[in-house]
Each structure stands twice: as C-alpha cells, then as structure tokens.
C-alpha cells in the first residue's frame, strides 16, 4: 500500500532527477552556444561570411532560451556592427536583424527603439519590393509589429497608419492575411466609436471578404460575425436604416444556428433601436429583451446594461411610464461599466426632466460627465482630446451636453427666469465648439461628416428655439449659420490653400477611386475579381489619405483654425454683406417648427411657424408653379397660396425694395413668384420689388474666390442640340442660335455645338473661362441617385465633377432642367450641380428648379446677358431679364411664373462686365465720327476742286 508520504517522496525523487537532467542539458547548450559564438566571431574576424550564415546566426540567437536575457540583445547588436562592417546594410538579412532587434527592445518595454529599428527594417524591405520584385510579406510582418509597438507607446494615429500599411501590403502581395485580421478588427471598432461610419463600413467589408476567402481558422465565423455587426451598426448610425435592418435580419438566422451569443445579442439590440426609431415600440421592447436574454447566457454584462437602459428610456419617453423607466435604468447600472454608465445616467436625468425635477436631473447629468472624467462638464471637456473608448462615446457626450441645455430651457418655460435661457444657450455654444473640435481631431471623411452634421440638427433647433423664446437675434443668427453649409465652406477654404499640383494629384486619385467603385457594383461579391478590385480600392484610398495629410501639413494656417466657429456677426453682416443688398432672409426647418430670420440694415425679426402649416403651403406653392397646366387651370388658387406664403414669411416686418438674399433650408422655392397683393388680375409679384439671389449661408458670401487674372476668355458656351440615340433625349433646336446671340455681348467667346459639345471639351476648357453657358438636358436624379447633365457624347454625374486645377470661372449658367435640385443632406443642404461648382471655387451659378420650356429659357438667358454686359450686377440683370420677358410675352400664358421663375441665382452677386467685352457703343461712336470726318474731308475737297475749276475757266 502506497501512502500519501510515499507519493510525495516519489514525486520529490522524480523532480530531483529532472532538475539534474535539465541542468546538464542547459549547461551543454550554453557550452555549444558560447563555442558557436567563438567560432562564428573567429570567422567574422577572419573574413565576412555570406548573408545566409548571418541569417542562421540571427535566428539561432533570437530563438534560443538565451534570447530571454539582455545579453541576447547585445549579441544581436554586435552582429549589427559586424554586418555593417561587411557592407550588409541593404541586405535582406540585415532587414531581418533589424526586425528581431526591435522585438527584443519591445520585450524590454523600450518602445522608441523598437519602433526605430522596425522602421529601418521597413526601409530595406521597401527597396527589395521595388528593386528586386521581392515579397511583401516582410513588410506586412513589420507593419503588424509597428501596430503593436505604437499601441504600447500610446501613439494612436501612428498605430492605425501602421494598420493601414499592413493591410495595403498584404493586399498588394496577396499574402500575410492572418497578420492583418486582428489590427483591422481593432481599427474598424475604433472608426465606429469615433463616428467615422463610412470608413468603418468600408474596412469592415474588406475584413469580411478577406476572412471568407483566405482565413479559415476556427475563429473565422466569429470574425465574420464581428465585421457584419459593425457594418450593420455603422449603417444605422449613418441613417441608412433600411439596409441596416436587412443585414441584421439576414444575419440573425445565421448566428442563431452557430450559437454566437454576443453577436446575436448585438443584432437584437440593433433591431430594437431600429424599431424604436420607427416608433414601433412593442417590437422594440421585444428585441431589447431578446438582446438581454442572449447576453445573459454568455454573462456579457455590458450588453445587458445597454439594453436595460434602452428599455427604460423607451418606457419613459414614449409609453408615459417614467417611474418604470427609472426602475430599468437603475437595474442597468448594476451591470454597467463606466462607458455604459454615461448613457444610463443621461437617460435617468432626462426622465427627471419629464417629471419636472430639474435639480435632480442636473445631478445625474453631472454623474454622466463624471464617468469620463471626474468633475468634467461642457466647459472642461473642450480641453480634452477625444480618443475615448466605448460605444460611440463622442456622440453620447454631444447628446448629453444638448440634453443638459434642454433641461435649463425646459425649466425656463416652467418659471420664466431669463438666466436659465442664458445658461442653456451657453451650453449649446459649448456643444457646438465640441462638435467643431471633433471634426478637427477625428479628421472624418465627407460622408461621415455629413452624418455628424445631420445629428447636430437637434442641437441647433433647440438653440434657435431658446433664442426665439428670449428674442435673441444675435445668437439666433449664430446658430442659423452653424446649421448650414459648414462643410462647403471648409471645402472652399481647403481648395484655396491647395496648390494646383496637389489638386491635380487629388483629382487623379478621386477619378480612379470612382471608376473602381462603379466597377465593383457590377461584379458578384463571390468572384476573385471583386476582392481584387476591393483591394485596389483600399490602396487608392490610402494614397488619397496620405496625400490629404501631406497637404494639411503644408497648410497648417487653415487646418489649425477649425475651432474659430463664430463666422459672421450681425454687425459684420450689415457692414460687409448688406451694404449692397437690402435684406437677408434665413430659414431653419426643424422637426417641430420652422424659423424665419429677417435682417435688414435697420431692422430684424425672428418668426416661428408651425412646421406642418409651412410644409403644406410650400408644397402646394411648388406643385402649382412647376406645372404649367395646373397653374393655368387653378391660377386664382395659386395667387391665394403665393400671397399666403408671403404673409407667413413676413408677418410683421416687410423687407425694403431692392436686392435681397435668401438662405433656404432643404428644398427651396422661387421667392420671385410670391405675391404681395390680393388682385389675381394684376398680381404684384415679389419680382417687381426685389432682385433676388440665394446663398448656402451668409458665411459663404465672405469667402475669397479665385480672381480672374486678366483672363481674355470671357464666355464658353456648349449646346449639344442633338444627342446619341441611346440617351433617349429630345433635341434642343435653337440653343446653338441662342449662343450666337449671346456672343454679340462679349469678345473672345467660344462655342461648342452639336458633336463638339462633349464632356471632354467641357472639362478641358471650362476652368479657363469667366462665364460658362450650358444649353442641354439634365436631371436631379439618375439610376445612381446622382444629379446628371448630358453632353453630346456622354453624361456628367455630379460625383464626376472633378477638375485638376483651380478655375478662374466666376459664373456658371446651367440652362437645363432641375439643375438646382439634388439629394438633401440635413445640416448641409441640397447637393446639386450649383453646389458642386461652388465646392470647386466658382462663386455663383444660375440653375433651374424644374423642367423648363425651351423658348422661354433662351429668351430670358439672352436678356440676362444683355443687362450683364451693361455692367449691372448678376441679381439685377436676372430680375430685369425676367421683367422684360413678362412685359413682352407673346401670350398671357407666357406671363405665368412657370415660364420665368424657375431660373435662380445662387451664390455671390457680382458685376461681371468683362474688360474684354466688346465696346459696341464706343465702336459705333467712332464709326459715326469717322463718317463725319470723311464726309467733311470729301466736301472740302469738292469745294476746292470746284474753286480750282472756276479759276481755270476765268483764265
């Protein structure tokens, strides 16, 4: 019988003999190792071995247990010196050595040296790829290492740049994909959390496709599930709710079979948010509860907390059960970490606002801020950099700040204390600065910035409502301006600071990217070509990002000033913009109300209109005016609607006659067709009193655009007249003749008509002309939901409007249907062709709001150029052209606004009388003077000749 003591004694004996055995083995290895060093060193002192021997030695040192000690690093550094003496600096073995030395420095937590040595390895590896057609695998491995080194060093920007390079070289060399899945997953999550949704979707799709094709480990399904989830969530927060819902529903059945609890819970949570957004609250509750169930099985507390808080918010806000909502939120706190607590405390605070308990609400708002940093508030958060972890925390902080401002505003309505409104407005302004700081630090692409602009609408609407309550015009103007075309102003400033050479590089990359994106849409996802194109796209986008960073570094004076968000004050507006115009009208269309801001030289007003009433009247107005037959049949009803809309916009203060600037919000309408009187026999149109122009914002009018540097090319006209059969477009007879009439007013004009009116000629020549005149067909939408203009040979889509140099163009006249229309992006406006030209640095455009009638368009355009050539401003020239058209109309029908109100001027008003305009008056005067002089000389000669003849006769 063996006792416990015997077992212990036996175990001790076995351990003892094992210790002796391993001691002998280790001693032997050290003897061999030292001997190897001596032999190897001897060889080195005698002569330089070949590269292969060096590499074997590096591998031996690095892989031995000896490598755990500092002496192994010293040995590799000694090898480095020996390789340098043997001129092996550019050898692949030297590259390998740099990589291994970096790893050992990293193990010793010397991240700077680890980064430096890896970058040296990268330098050599790049030379091999370029000059020796070498494999990119070494680069993939190096950049994968750099990703971890930068992460350990806290250099976030460099970390994700290394991730991008790692992916780029894996894609180029079609190898090393197992090294990129982890970094790419981390980057996708970072992009989502920082609000860069479009890039998140792009990289997640690439990750999903790479795993499906190349990565077949046990955790492949988990990786695919992760990327699919990130795509669905990013789509939801990008307001692409329908597609997000479809992906979530498709993936749920798949994950239910695989039992992927975490990803399944996330999809249920997403469907809960989607149904809540659709006001389907019963369904939303069901999905939130399913999410909690899935998370509970795997004991994922974070997911449980988020769903419990969402249920609490839903009960309080939408089902009028605030106490039950508080119960769910308090339960959620038991499961929550710091990141989740922010959202939960925010919901609790909002519930107390609903209960009218404002002090309690402020207490929980502060607790929400404390989850990020103790004592933080809307002021101190501006001092932080915004690389926060957690689920969409930047958006959560912005929402939290807006909600805190709302609490003060709601309390004001309760007790009517003015100081509460001031506090609310101060918080709203701080949040606006916060959003501007995010825009600067996160460096989002245009698509993601558009999402943030849309989410900021809630802030601006609440701020304008507070201004209305306090009759605060100065702050109202500030928030009106911040609610519109901020990104357009950024694009214009960026273009102004960018050199022509850099613009050309950007243009080439943009064009290639668009071509690849369109090609990708035509290829099945499962094909090899699909992934190849997707990989190529990734590389081009990375090149574009690197180029953009380079341009930014060259122009710090522009990019360091994002936080200067006070664009134009009311006094500056009156001094600089309204010195010529008589008034500015800005419109903000919120969810519950529409606000009209009127500022004149001596007066100002802020009007609030019921949203449904405003939408009803403007929709009726537009439906009349854009249809000649309806307008003819229901003319009196139209006059009544046009009069009602005028009084709705200007209920008390009427703008003085003269030039007026309109800054609309959303889909616009022609103010020129508003009616000031109630006489349907002789309607007094807005046109009779005002030279009207439209603008994206008041700030837009203060931009400095490229001046025309003595350009001798005045007008470029294009009129295809006829189109290719496949385009299915009607002819535009007379458009070429109209161009000839326009040419009479200008010298150095160039026309391209018929088959010469091509897209190629347009792009080749238009940046060099002061005025561009297009007579053609267009549409505000297409199969790609992109506005399009047609030329003789092909179509130009708005996304293709890319040029490789700065234009000197001052005005584009788009005499084509619906060129003023396009897709509406909340917070930025309509993305139409006139906005596209503005982004290129062209100050103004005349475009059409609806399908226009040919003959009327030709006539009004010709009259416009007649007055423009006389030195009148563009707004006055267009006003006079329309008035002349009405007064000389060939029929009563032609006097209807359908025929003349569709053309609108958007952008800066200017006098474009070219110094090269042919001086007809002077020319005619000189001809008359010459005739008089010639006539006088002939007459004198005749008299003298007659006198000479008389004298001869007398002799």
CSV table of N, CA and C in Angstrom, one decimal, residues 11-25:
chain,number,residue,atom,x,y,z
A,11,UNK,N,7.4,11.6,-5.8
A,11,UNK,CA,7.3,12.8,-6.7
A,11,UNK,C,8.6,13.7,-6.5
A,12,UNK,N,9.1,13.8,-5.3
A,12,UNK,CA,10.3,14.6,-5.0
A,12,UNK,C,11.5,14.0,-5.8
A,13,UNK,N,11.6,12.6,-5.7
A,13,UNK,CA,12.7,12.0,-6.4
A,13,UNK,C,12.7,12.2,-7.9
A,14,UNK,N,11.5,12.2,-8.5
A,14,UNK,CA,11.3,12.4,-9.9
A,14,UNK,C,11.7,13.8,-10.3
A,15,UNK,N,11.2,14.8,-9.5
A,15,UNK,CA,11.6,16.2,-9.7
A,15,UNK,C,13.1,16.4,-9.6
A,16,UNK,N,13.7,15.7,-8.6
A,16,UNK,CA,15.1,15.9,-8.4
A,16,UNK,C,15.9,15.5,-9.6
A,17,UNK,N,15.6,14.2,-10.1
A,17,UNK,CA,16.3,13.7,-11.3
A,17,UNK,C,16.1,14.6,-12.6
A,18,UNK,N,14.8,15.1,-12.7
A,18,UNK,CA,14.5,16.0,-13.8
A,18,UNK,C,15.3,17.3,-13.7
A,19,UNK,N,15.5,17.8,-12.5
A,19,UNK,CA,16.3,19.0,-12.4
A,19,UNK,C,17.7,18.8,-12.8
A,20,UNK,N,18.3,17.7,-12.4
A,20,UNK,CA,19.7,17.3,-12.7
A,20,UNK,C,19.8,17.2,-14.3
A,21,UNK,N,18.8,16.5,-14.9
A,21,UNK,CA,18.8,16.3,-16.3
A,21,UNK,C,18.8,17.6,-17.1
A,22,UNK,N,17.9,18.5,-16.7
A,22,UNK,CA,17.8,19.8,-17.4
A,22,UNK,C,19.0,20.7,-17.1
A,23,UNK,N,19.6,20.6,-16.0
A,23,UNK,CA,20.8,21.4,-15.7
A,23,UNK,C,21.9,21.0,-16.6
A,24,UNK,N,22.0,19.7,-16.8
A,24,UNK,CA,23.1,19.2,-17.7
A,24,UNK,C,22.8,19.6,-19.1
A,25,UNK,N,21.5,19.5,-19.6
A,25,UNK,CA,21.2,19.9,-20.9
A,25,UNK,C,21.4,21.4,-21.1
